[in-house]
mmCIF file of C-alpha atoms and ligand atoms in Angstrom:
data_model
loop_
_atom_site.group_PDB
_atom_site.id
_atom_site.type_symbol
_atom_site.label_atom_id
_atom_site.label_comp_id
_atom_site.label_asym_id
_atom_site.label_seq_id
_atom_site.Cartn_x
_atom_site.Cartn_y
_atom_site.Cartn_z
ATOM 1 C CA MET N 18 15.957 6.325 -23.765
ATOM 2 C CA THR N 19 15.399 7.265 -19.954
ATOM 3 C CA ILE N 20 12.283 8.535 -18.027
ATOM 4 C CA GLU N 21 13.412 10.177 -14.876
ATOM 5 C CA ILE N 22 11.827 11.904 -12.016
ATOM 6 C CA ILE N 23 13.539 15.254 -11.777
ATOM 7 C CA GLY N 24 11.056 17.035 -9.474
ATOM 8 C CA THR N 25 8.790 15.835 -6.241
ATOM 9 C CA GLY N 26 6.320 18.019 -4.524
ATOM 10 C CA ARG N 27 3.290 17.730 -2.160
ATOM 11 C CA SER N 28 0.443 19.663 -0.772
ATOM 12 C CA ILE N 29 -0.760 18.729 2.920
ATOM 13 C CA PRO N 30 -3.793 20.636 4.388
ATOM 14 C CA PRO N 31 -2.575 22.227 7.557
ATOM 15 C CA ARG N 32 -5.615 21.013 9.750
ATOM 16 C CA ARG N 33 -4.369 17.798 11.594
ATOM 17 C CA VAL N 34 -6.795 15.561 13.166
ATOM 18 C CA SER N 35 -5.736 13.103 15.763
ATOM 19 C CA ASN N 36 -7.228 9.906 16.415
ATOM 20 C CA GLN N 37 -7.901 11.189 19.823
ATOM 21 C CA GLU N 38 -10.091 13.953 17.911
ATOM 22 C CA LEU N 39 -12.198 11.432 16.351
ATOM 23 C CA ALA N 40 -12.406 9.440 19.480
ATOM 24 C CA ASP N 41 -13.932 12.485 20.996
ATOM 25 C CA ARG N 42 -16.796 12.217 18.529
ATOM 26 C CA ILE N 43 -17.287 8.734 17.640
ATOM 27 C CA ASP N 44 -16.944 5.157 19.618
ATOM 28 C CA THR N 45 -13.264 4.616 18.913
ATOM 29 C CA SER N 46 -10.050 5.083 20.485
ATOM 30 C CA ASP N 47 -6.390 6.128 19.628
ATOM 31 C CA GLU N 48 -5.012 2.414 20.948
ATOM 32 C CA TRP N 49 -7.629 0.689 18.502
ATOM 33 C CA ILE N 50 -6.865 2.706 15.354
ATOM 34 C CA ARG N 51 -3.164 2.473 15.920
ATOM 35 C CA SER N 52 -3.113 -1.203 16.714
ATOM 36 C CA HIS N 53 -5.555 -2.050 13.763
ATOM 37 C CA THR N 54 -3.876 0.264 11.190
ATOM 38 C CA GLY N 55 -0.766 2.192 12.198
ATOM 39 C CA ILE N 56 -2.621 5.456 11.631
ATOM 40 C CA GLY N 57 -2.020 8.205 14.124
ATOM 41 C CA ASN N 58 -3.440 11.374 12.400
ATOM 42 C CA ARG N 59 -4.881 12.700 9.052
ATOM 43 C CA HIS N 60 -4.963 16.050 7.344
ATOM 44 C CA ILE N 61 -8.332 17.483 6.300
ATOM 45 C CA ALA N 62 -8.773 20.271 3.705
ATOM 46 C CA GLU N 63 -10.740 23.427 4.567
ATOM 47 C CA GLU N 64 -14.092 23.815 3.201
ATOM 48 C CA GLY N 65 -13.687 25.189 -0.512
ATOM 49 C CA VAL N 66 -10.350 23.552 -1.187
ATOM 50 C CA ALA N 67 -10.818 20.813 -4.051
ATOM 51 C CA ALA N 68 -8.590 18.141 -5.612
ATOM 52 C CA SER N 69 -7.324 20.599 -8.310
ATOM 53 C CA ASP N 70 -6.101 22.996 -5.752
ATOM 54 C CA LEU N 71 -3.948 20.399 -3.918
ATOM 55 C CA GLY N 72 -2.937 19.032 -6.979
ATOM 56 C CA ALA N 73 -1.938 22.300 -8.391
ATOM 57 C CA ASP N 74 0.104 22.826 -5.208
ATOM 58 C CA ALA N 75 1.955 19.814 -5.235
ATOM 59 C CA ALA N 76 2.622 20.062 -9.073
ATOM 60 C CA ARG N 77 3.997 23.611 -8.472
ATOM 61 C CA GLU N 78 6.304 22.170 -5.943
ATOM 62 C CA ALA N 79 7.616 19.399 -8.120
ATOM 63 C CA LEU N 80 8.408 22.144 -10.814
ATOM 64 C CA LEU N 81 10.157 24.279 -7.990
ATOM 65 C CA CYS N 82 12.170 21.363 -6.809
ATOM 66 C CA ALA N 83 13.448 20.641 -10.362
ATOM 67 C CA ILE N 84 14.359 24.219 -10.586
ATOM 68 C CA ASP N 85 16.194 24.351 -7.095
ATOM 69 C CA ARG N 86 18.211 21.219 -7.893
ATOM 70 C CA GLY N 87 19.427 22.727 -11.337
ATOM 71 C CA LEU N 88 17.910 19.926 -13.319
ATOM 72 C CA VAL N 89 16.167 22.398 -15.764
ATOM 73 C CA THR N 90 17.238 25.716 -17.475
ATOM 74 C CA GLU N 91 14.013 27.318 -16.785
ATOM 75 C CA LYS N 92 14.122 29.628 -13.877
ATOM 76 C CA THR N 93 10.463 29.742 -12.538
ATOM 77 C CA PRO N 94 7.538 27.218 -12.202
ATOM 78 C CA GLU N 95 5.511 29.265 -14.661
ATOM 79 C CA GLU N 96 8.269 29.204 -17.329
ATOM 80 C CA LEU N 97 8.906 25.500 -16.659
ATOM 81 C CA ALA N 98 5.003 24.936 -16.637
ATOM 82 C CA LEU N 99 5.054 25.887 -20.338
ATOM 83 C CA THR N 100 7.489 23.027 -21.044
ATOM 84 C CA VAL N 101 5.324 20.307 -19.920
ATOM 85 C CA ASP N 102 3.626 17.905 -22.698
ATOM 86 C CA LEU N 103 1.281 16.163 -20.415
ATOM 87 C CA ILE N 104 -0.536 16.007 -17.230
ATOM 88 C CA VAL N 105 -1.657 12.665 -15.864
ATOM 89 C CA LEU N 106 -3.785 13.020 -12.657
ATOM 90 C CA SER N 107 -5.429 10.353 -10.543
ATOM 91 C CA SER N 108 -8.302 11.072 -8.054
ATOM 92 C CA ALA N 109 -10.831 9.202 -6.708
ATOM 93 C CA THR N 110 -12.267 12.543 -5.559
ATOM 94 C CA GLN N 111 -12.218 14.605 -8.731
ATOM 95 C CA ASP N 112 -13.519 18.241 -8.510
ATOM 96 C CA PHE N 113 -16.575 17.518 -10.564
ATOM 97 C CA PHE N 114 -18.439 14.344 -11.510
ATOM 98 C CA SER N 115 -17.680 13.043 -14.877
ATOM 99 C CA HIS N 116 -16.023 16.230 -16.488
ATOM 100 C CA PRO N 117 -14.239 18.370 -16.735
ATOM 101 C CA ALA N 118 -11.274 16.285 -15.911
ATOM 102 C CA THR N 119 -9.581 17.601 -12.704
ATOM 103 C CA SER N 120 -6.129 17.670 -14.678
ATOM 104 C CA CYS N 121 -7.534 20.315 -16.991
ATOM 105 C CA ILE N 122 -8.185 22.478 -14.109
ATOM 106 C CA VAL N 123 -4.783 21.914 -12.883
ATOM 107 C CA GLN N 124 -3.546 22.768 -16.279
ATOM 108 C CA HIS N 125 -5.102 26.117 -16.158
ATOM 109 C CA LEU N 126 -4.089 26.742 -12.664
ATOM 110 C CA LEU N 127 -0.340 26.094 -13.563
ATOM 111 C CA GLY N 128 -0.687 27.959 -16.906
ATOM 112 C CA ALA N 129 0.798 24.859 -18.493
ATOM 113 C CA LYS N 130 -0.695 25.851 -21.828
ATOM 114 C CA ASN N 131 1.129 23.342 -23.958
ATOM 115 C CA ALA N 132 0.155 20.284 -21.865
ATOM 116 C CA ALA N 133 -2.560 17.773 -22.955
ATOM 117 C CA ALA N 134 -4.357 16.738 -19.570
ATOM 118 C CA MET N 135 -6.152 13.535 -18.666
ATOM 119 C CA ASP N 136 -7.320 11.797 -15.514
ATOM 120 C CA ILE N 137 -7.467 8.341 -14.652
ATOM 121 C CA THR N 138 -9.588 6.679 -12.115
ATOM 122 C CA VAL N 139 -8.205 3.437 -10.696
ATOM 123 C CA ALA N 140 -8.304 4.688 -7.135
ATOM 124 C CA CYS N 141 -5.479 4.181 -4.658
ATOM 125 C CA SER N 142 -3.174 2.469 -7.502
ATOM 126 C CA GLY N 143 -3.400 5.883 -9.489
ATOM 127 C CA PHE N 144 0.155 7.024 -9.061
ATOM 128 C CA ILE N 145 1.394 3.690 -10.155
ATOM 129 C CA TYR N 146 -0.934 3.554 -13.413
ATOM 130 C CA GLY N 147 -0.267 7.316 -13.880
ATOM 131 C CA LEU N 148 3.428 7.220 -13.845
ATOM 132 C CA GLU N 149 3.542 4.317 -16.471
ATOM 133 C CA THR N 150 0.872 5.887 -18.591
ATOM 134 C CA ALA N 151 2.910 9.183 -18.932
ATOM 135 C CA ALA N 152 6.225 7.524 -19.374
ATOM 136 C CA ALA N 153 4.543 5.521 -22.198
ATOM 137 C CA MET N 154 3.086 8.669 -23.767
ATOM 138 C CA LEU N 155 6.450 10.439 -23.612
ATOM 139 C CA LYS N 156 8.116 7.403 -25.323
ATOM 140 C CA ALA N 157 5.501 7.236 -27.927
ATOM 141 C CA ASP N 158 6.230 10.477 -29.544
ATOM 142 C CA PHE N 159 9.670 12.142 -29.809
ATOM 143 C CA ARG N 160 8.171 15.644 -29.426
ATOM 144 C CA ARG N 161 7.078 14.793 -25.994
ATOM 145 C CA LYS N 162 9.614 15.499 -23.308
ATOM 146 C CA ARG N 163 7.949 16.519 -19.898
ATOM 147 C CA ALA N 164 4.867 15.312 -17.879
ATOM 148 C CA LEU N 165 3.693 15.934 -14.571
ATOM 149 C CA VAL N 166 2.063 12.690 -12.676
ATOM 150 C CA ILE N 167 -0.233 13.886 -9.937
ATOM 151 C CA GLY N 168 -2.314 12.045 -7.084
ATOM 152 C CA THR N 169 -4.594 14.330 -5.426
ATOM 153 C CA GLU N 170 -7.454 13.468 -2.702
ATOM 154 C CA VAL N 171 -10.225 15.082 -0.712
ATOM 155 C CA LEU N 172 -11.449 11.933 0.841
ATOM 156 C CA SER N 173 -12.916 13.676 3.784
ATOM 157 C CA ARG N 174 -15.719 14.740 1.383
ATOM 158 C CA ILE N 175 -16.438 11.120 0.572
ATOM 159 C CA THR N 176 -16.248 9.813 4.052
ATOM 160 C CA ASN N 177 -19.076 8.914 6.443
ATOM 161 C CA TRP N 178 -17.903 10.405 9.647
ATOM 162 C CA ASP N 179 -20.276 8.254 11.870
ATOM 163 C CA ASP N 180 -18.951 4.982 10.290
ATOM 164 C CA ARG N 181 -16.025 4.019 12.581
ATOM 165 C CA SER N 182 -14.790 1.209 10.652
ATOM 166 C CA ASN N 183 -14.387 3.563 7.628
ATOM 167 C CA CYS N 184 -13.719 6.903 8.561
ATOM 168 C CA ILE N 185 -10.628 6.413 10.715
ATOM 169 C CA LEU N 186 -8.712 5.399 7.859
ATOM 170 C CA PHE N 187 -8.704 8.299 5.354
ATOM 171 C CA GLY N 188 -7.024 11.516 5.117
ATOM 172 C CA ASP N 189 -6.577 14.560 2.432
ATOM 173 C CA GLY N 190 -3.400 15.539 0.398
ATOM 174 C CA ALA N 191 -1.578 15.631 -2.796
ATOM 175 C CA GLY N 192 1.647 14.494 -4.396
ATOM 176 C CA ALA N 193 3.222 15.112 -7.852
ATOM 177 C CA VAL N 194 6.319 14.414 -9.721
ATOM 178 C CA LEU N 195 7.638 15.688 -12.800
ATOM 179 C CA ILE N 196 9.346 13.262 -15.258
ATOM 180 C CA GLU N 197 11.471 13.844 -18.038
ATOM 181 C CA LYS N 198 12.612 11.667 -21.117
ATOM 182 C CA ASN N 199 16.100 11.819 -21.877
ATOM 183 C CA ASP N 200 17.329 10.188 -25.198
ATOM 184 C CA THR N 201 20.621 8.787 -24.544
ATOM 185 C CA SER N 202 23.239 6.730 -26.542
ATOM 186 C CA ASN N 203 25.104 5.889 -23.466
ATOM 187 C CA GLN N 204 24.105 2.393 -22.660
ATOM 188 C CA ASN N 205 25.100 2.472 -19.068
ATOM 189 C CA ALA N 206 23.023 5.719 -18.374
ATOM 190 C CA GLY N 207 19.821 3.575 -19.591
ATOM 191 C CA GLN N 208 19.850 1.984 -16.072
ATOM 192 C CA THR N 209 18.200 5.088 -14.215
ATOM 193 C CA GLY N 210 14.619 6.289 -13.820
ATOM 194 C CA LEU N 211 11.573 4.222 -14.368
ATOM 195 C CA LEU N 212 12.679 0.736 -15.174
ATOM 196 C CA ARG N 213 9.636 -1.377 -15.159
ATOM 197 C CA THR N 214 5.882 -1.403 -14.080
ATOM 198 C CA ILE N 215 3.602 -3.859 -13.196
ATOM 199 C CA LEU N 216 -0.016 -3.326 -13.695
ATOM 200 C CA GLY N 217 -3.211 -5.519 -12.873
ATOM 201 C CA SER N 218 -6.665 -5.592 -11.939
ATOM 202 C CA ASP N 219 -9.469 -7.919 -10.429
ATOM 203 C CA GLY N 220 -12.805 -6.532 -11.623
ATOM 204 C CA SER N 221 -14.496 -9.136 -9.591
ATOM 205 C CA GLY N 222 -14.011 -7.253 -6.632
ATOM 206 C CA TRP N 223 -15.433 -3.995 -7.962
ATOM 207 C CA GLU N 224 -18.226 -3.845 -5.014
ATOM 208 C CA TYR N 225 -15.588 -4.087 -2.482
ATOM 209 C CA LEU N 226 -14.468 -0.414 -2.520
ATOM 210 C CA ILE N 227 -17.079 1.649 -3.992
ATOM 211 C CA LEU N 228 -19.090 5.031 -4.050
ATOM 212 C CA ARG N 229 -22.519 3.567 -5.087
ATOM 213 C CA ARG N 230 -24.371 6.923 -5.921
ATOM 214 C CA GLY N 231 -24.187 9.229 -8.958
ATOM 215 C CA GLY N 232 -22.923 7.117 -11.930
ATOM 216 C CA SER N 233 -25.139 5.737 -14.795
ATOM 217 C CA ARG N 234 -25.927 2.486 -12.810
ATOM 218 C CA ASN N 235 -27.374 4.453 -9.986
ATOM 219 C CA PRO N 236 -27.854 8.079 -10.935
ATOM 220 C CA TRP N 237 -29.463 10.697 -8.685
ATOM 221 C CA LYS N 238 -33.223 11.219 -9.170
ATOM 222 C CA LYS N 239 -35.099 14.159 -9.592
ATOM 223 C CA GLY N 240 -36.894 15.501 -6.808
ATOM 224 C CA GLU N 241 -34.786 12.901 -4.378
ATOM 225 C CA VAL N 242 -34.032 14.138 -0.853
ATOM 226 C CA VAL N 243 -30.318 13.236 -0.048
ATOM 227 C CA GLU N 244 -30.127 11.808 3.552
ATOM 228 C CA GLU N 245 -26.488 11.342 3.658
ATOM 229 C CA VAL N 246 -23.238 12.276 1.866
ATOM 230 C CA PRO N 247 -22.451 9.846 -0.495
ATOM 231 C CA ALA N 248 -19.529 7.991 1.241
ATOM 232 C CA ILE N 249 -17.044 5.379 0.222
ATOM 233 C CA ALA N 250 -18.525 1.836 1.136
ATOM 234 C CA MET N 251 -15.888 -1.025 1.871
ATOM 235 C CA ASN N 252 -15.593 -4.678 2.647
ATOM 236 C CA GLY N 253 -12.600 -4.091 5.044
ATOM 237 C CA GLN N 254 -11.698 -7.827 5.148
ATOM 238 C CA ALA N 255 -11.889 -8.568 1.599
ATOM 239 C CA VAL N 256 -9.893 -5.520 0.585
ATOM 240 C CA TYR N 257 -7.325 -6.533 3.249
ATOM 241 C CA ASN N 258 -6.826 -10.152 1.911
ATOM 242 C CA PHE N 259 -6.835 -8.821 -1.627
ATOM 243 C CA ALA N 260 -4.042 -6.092 -0.757
ATOM 244 C CA VAL N 261 -1.779 -8.462 1.121
ATOM 245 C CA GLY N 262 -1.858 -10.906 -1.718
ATOM 246 C CA VAL N 263 -1.274 -8.520 -4.492
ATOM 247 C CA ILE N 264 1.508 -6.677 -2.620
ATOM 248 C CA THR N 265 3.427 -10.006 -2.022
ATOM 249 C CA GLU N 266 3.009 -11.215 -5.618
ATOM 250 C CA THR N 267 3.840 -8.001 -7.106
ATOM 251 C CA LEU N 268 6.978 -7.426 -5.269
ATOM 252 C CA ALA N 269 8.103 -11.119 -5.706
ATOM 253 C CA ARG N 270 7.421 -10.698 -9.359
ATOM 254 C CA ILE N 271 9.280 -7.730 -9.876
ATOM 255 C CA MET N 272 12.171 -8.977 -7.741
ATOM 256 C CA LYS N 273 12.581 -12.324 -9.592
ATOM 257 C CA GLU N 274 12.020 -10.989 -13.262
ATOM 258 C CA GLU N 275 14.306 -8.224 -12.725
ATOM 259 C CA ASN N 276 16.810 -10.443 -10.840
ATOM 260 C CA ILE N 277 16.816 -8.059 -7.531
ATOM 261 C CA ALA N 278 18.431 -9.346 -4.603
ATOM 262 C CA LEU N 279 17.185 -8.122 -1.271
ATOM 263 C CA GLU N 280 20.479 -6.253 -0.445
ATOM 264 C CA ASP N 281 20.196 -4.377 -3.759
ATOM 265 C CA LEU N 282 16.905 -2.972 -2.842
ATOM 266 C CA ALA N 283 17.040 0.419 -0.955
ATOM 267 C CA LEU N 284 13.183 0.921 -0.149
ATOM 268 C CA VAL N 285 10.008 -0.336 -0.840
ATOM 269 C CA ILE N 286 7.361 2.318 -0.953
ATOM 270 C CA PRO N 287 3.873 0.991 -0.597
ATOM 271 C CA HIS N 288 0.359 2.763 -0.496
ATOM 272 C CA GLN N 289 -0.180 3.855 2.842
ATOM 273 C CA ALA N 290 -3.406 1.995 3.582
ATOM 274 C CA ASN N 291 -2.625 0.148 6.542
ATOM 275 C CA ALA N 292 0.617 -0.799 8.576
ATOM 276 C CA ARG N 293 -0.739 -4.458 9.195
ATOM 277 C CA ILE N 294 -0.958 -5.047 5.398
ATOM 278 C CA ILE N 295 2.552 -4.260 4.875
ATOM 279 C CA GLN N 296 3.771 -6.089 7.790
ATOM 280 C CA ALA N 297 1.816 -9.335 6.514
ATOM 281 C CA ALA N 298 3.395 -8.917 3.102
ATOM 282 C CA ALA N 299 6.869 -8.386 4.537
ATOM 283 C CA LYS N 300 6.475 -11.471 6.580
ATOM 284 C CA ARG N 301 5.526 -13.570 3.569
ATOM 285 C CA LEU N 302 8.426 -12.366 1.506
ATOM 286 C CA LYS N 303 10.926 -12.453 4.085
ATOM 287 C CA ILE N 304 11.568 -8.715 3.450
ATOM 288 C CA PRO N 305 12.651 -6.781 6.716
ATOM 289 C CA GLU N 306 9.843 -4.581 7.740
ATOM 290 C CA GLU N 307 12.741 -1.641 7.835
ATOM 291 C CA LYS N 308 12.642 -1.863 4.124
ATOM 292 C CA PHE N 309 9.211 -0.534 3.799
ATOM 293 C CA TYR N 310 8.576 3.272 4.212
ATOM 294 C CA LEU N 311 5.677 4.179 6.104
ATOM 295 C CA ASN N 312 4.162 7.546 6.955
ATOM 296 C CA MET N 313 0.394 6.837 7.280
ATOM 297 C CA GLU N 314 0.950 7.552 11.145
ATOM 298 C CA GLU N 315 1.028 11.319 10.260
ATOM 299 C CA TYR N 316 -1.206 11.312 6.793
ATOM 300 C CA ALA N 317 -3.579 8.093 7.037
ATOM 301 C CA ASN N 318 -4.562 6.698 3.666
ATOM 302 C CA THR N 319 -4.644 9.448 1.182
ATOM 303 C CA SER N 320 -5.400 7.037 -1.819
ATOM 304 C CA SER N 321 -3.519 7.798 -4.994
ATOM 305 C CA ALA N 322 -1.755 10.715 -3.248
ATOM 306 C CA SER N 323 0.070 8.435 -0.740
ATOM 307 C CA ILE N 324 3.009 7.213 -2.868
ATOM 308 C CA PRO N 325 3.934 10.586 -4.284
ATOM 309 C CA ILE N 326 3.839 12.209 -0.844
ATOM 310 C CA ALA N 327 6.014 9.404 0.353
ATOM 311 C CA LEU N 328 8.508 9.904 -2.614
ATOM 312 C CA ASP N 329 8.564 13.740 -1.897
ATOM 313 C CA GLU N 330 9.173 13.280 1.824
ATOM 314 C CA LEU N 331 12.257 10.886 0.903
ATOM 315 C CA ASN N 332 13.417 12.984 -1.690
ATOM 316 C CA ARG N 333 13.567 16.175 0.325
ATOM 317 C CA SER N 334 14.885 14.522 3.423
ATOM 318 C CA GLY N 335 17.823 13.202 1.415
ATOM 319 C CA LYS N 336 16.815 9.549 2.159
ATOM 320 C CA LEU N 337 16.834 8.844 -1.494
ATOM 321 C CA LYS N 338 20.275 8.699 -2.892
ATOM 322 C CA LYS N 339 21.252 8.595 -6.475
ATOM 323 C CA GLY N 340 21.269 5.298 -7.789
ATOM 324 C CA ASP N 341 19.017 3.719 -5.394
ATOM 325 C CA LEU N 342 16.693 0.994 -6.448
ATOM 326 C CA ILE N 343 13.210 1.413 -5.087
ATOM 327 C CA ILE N 344 9.829 -0.187 -5.694
ATOM 328 C CA THR N 345 6.385 1.348 -5.246
ATOM 329 C CA VAL N 346 3.588 -0.919 -4.786
ATOM 330 C CA GLY N 347 -0.160 -0.454 -4.266
ATOM 331 C CA PHE N 348 -3.517 -1.620 -4.397
ATOM 332 C CA GLY N 349 -7.045 0.142 -4.621
ATOM 333 C CA GLY N 350 -10.559 0.006 -5.720
ATOM 334 C CA GLY N 351 -11.659 -1.536 -8.941
ATOM 335 C CA LEU N 352 -9.813 -3.639 -7.733
ATOM 336 C CA THR N 353 -6.509 -2.462 -9.398
ATOM 337 C CA TYR N 354 -2.802 -3.048 -8.305
ATOM 338 C CA GLY N 355 0.497 -2.419 -9.409
ATOM 339 C CA GLY N 356 4.360 -1.511 -8.860
ATOM 340 C CA ASN N 357 6.886 0.669 -10.447
ATOM 341 C CA LEU N 358 10.541 -0.337 -10.155
ATOM 342 C CA ILE N 359 12.754 2.866 -10.329
ATOM 343 C CA ARG N 360 16.553 3.653 -10.129
ATOM 344 C CA TRP N 361 16.445 6.993 -8.326
HETATM 345 N N1 COA M 9 -12.719 1.580 16.538
HETATM 346 C C1 COA M 9 -13.160 0.705 17.565
HETATM 347 N N2 COA M 9 -13.680 -0.648 17.174
HETATM 348 C C2 COA M 9 -13.856 -0.599 15.812
HETATM 349 C C3 COA M 9 -13.382 0.325 14.889
HETATM 350 C C4 COA M 9 -12.998 1.459 15.556
HETATM 351 N N3 COA M 9 -12.668 2.564 14.719
HETATM 352 N N4 COA M 9 -13.732 -0.264 13.765
HETATM 353 C C5 COA M 9 -14.237 -1.342 13.773
HETATM 354 N N5 COA M 9 -14.405 -1.711 15.241
HETATM 355 C C6 COA M 9 -14.644 -2.949 15.726
HETATM 356 C C7 COA M 9 -15.646 -3.768 15.038
HETATM 357 O O1 COA M 9 -16.911 -3.077 15.361
HETATM 358 C C8 COA M 9 -15.462 -5.047 15.412
HETATM 359 O O2 COA M 9 -16.203 -5.236 16.764
HETATM 360 P P1 COA M 9 -17.049 -6.599 16.994
HETATM 361 O O3 COA M 9 -16.091 -7.555 17.112
HETATM 362 O O4 COA M 9 -17.686 -6.203 18.527
HETATM 363 O O5 COA M 9 -17.944 -6.710 16.126
HETATM 364 C C9 COA M 9 -14.110 -5.404 15.806
HETATM 365 O O6 COA M 9 -13.592 -3.749 15.725
HETATM 366 C C10 COA M 9 -13.391 -5.920 14.708
HETATM 367 O O7 COA M 9 -13.567 -5.374 13.356
HETATM 368 P P2 COA M 9 -13.198 -5.901 12.142
HETATM 369 O O8 COA M 9 -13.878 -5.113 10.978
HETATM 370 O O9 COA M 9 -13.201 -7.352 12.132
HETATM 371 O O10 COA M 9 -11.661 -5.232 12.302
HETATM 372 P P3 COA M 9 -10.347 -5.489 11.442
HETATM 373 O O11 COA M 9 -9.422 -5.958 12.348
HETATM 374 O O12 COA M 9 -10.637 -6.250 10.267
HETATM 375 O O13 COA M 9 -9.928 -4.093 10.842
HETATM 376 C C11 COA M 9 -10.056 -2.594 8.926
HETATM 377 C C12 COA M 9 -10.856 -3.477 10.196
HETATM 378 C C13 COA M 9 -10.996 -1.808 8.207
HETATM 379 C C14 COA M 9 -8.942 -1.916 9.717
HETATM 380 C C15 COA M 9 -9.363 -3.568 8.023
HETATM 381 O O14 COA M 9 -10.298 -4.529 7.855
HETATM 382 C C16 COA M 9 -8.774 -3.210 6.966
HETATM 383 O O15 COA M 9 -7.573 -2.335 7.062
HETATM 384 N N6 COA M 9 -8.980 -3.461 5.791
HETATM 385 C C17 COA M 9 -8.342 -2.875 4.589
HETATM 386 C C18 COA M 9 -8.986 -1.584 4.317
HETATM 387 C C19 COA M 9 -8.267 -0.580 3.448
HETATM 388 O O16 COA M 9 -7.024 -0.554 3.353
HETATM 389 N N7 COA M 9 -9.102 0.094 2.536
HETATM 390 C C20 COA M 9 -8.483 1.233 1.636
HETATM 391 C C21 COA M 9 -8.094 0.337 0.478
HETATM 392 S S1 COA M 9 -7.276 1.584 -0.696
#
């Protein structure tokens, strides 16, 4: 049985904000942001555009991709959407607090009437967790065949634009993949698709990346005057150290346990938080930096959307070839982390 990615898509808001544009408003500079993070720009959603809008657009692109490549018999995204059994969506910026799940709104926008829909909240590790969750649920029931895995974020809505150590990091966007289960009796064919996933968490760091207000621990109170938009609070140094550690460990473990030599690995697709985190992990692992695909220069950190956006860029540009061995690796609030080993 294989779980193959048969379509990829992304949705990037057209409004592009450069470092210089931020530097015109707050005390920072293009040079500082680039040298400390590798980020050059971010895209910001227009007012009124929510996570479900970007997520549904990215998912529609993933459906179209599978159709255009002749990997399905359905002829339109609407027709193909009806064959989707499951939507797993990750977002730190869901349309609504608590419920409804943003995946349900996406299900409605796509007309995916036969799909179950669920959200997961593991912040920036969301795509890695989502892919494993969807794959496991497809494998669990022979009637389920196709799933959409979506990461979608409008982080600009929970960013404190006056906090220079924080607001420079984030951007908006969505990425999606369509996965399909194939039952195969051919042993050799069993070597493609999602091969292995590592997932982990360290709840002792729950305060290091946090949106403090609104939940049952710290609810809004009647009559309360809100002075500031609730924003991401972060212990940058603690997150940095955690990130370098878990990226290093996760990659080393997958490569050792799955017996992967460096020359067999086509690409590592990391969560696009900070180029310095990737450089530090690459150095520890003695993996050349060129093996890591980086696009934070254009999009900044789009949390759970960053890996599927990168996958879509690579897929559409032809940089991923059939048979390529790739590893996704990421970390995020919770704290959470993980990695997927995929044979394209
Ligand atoms: N522009 C200019 N100066 C800035 C700045 C900015 N945007 N942000 C912070 N500074 C200043 C600080 O005020 C500090 O000045 P001081 O020495 O006079 O006090 C100096 O730069 C160093 O700040 P520091 O916070 O130590 O910088 P850093 O090298 O640790 O980099 C981060 C900060 C946020 C880039 C880094 O900690 C990081 O990337 N952490 C991981 C965050 C992350 O990835 N989060 C998302 C996880 S999914």
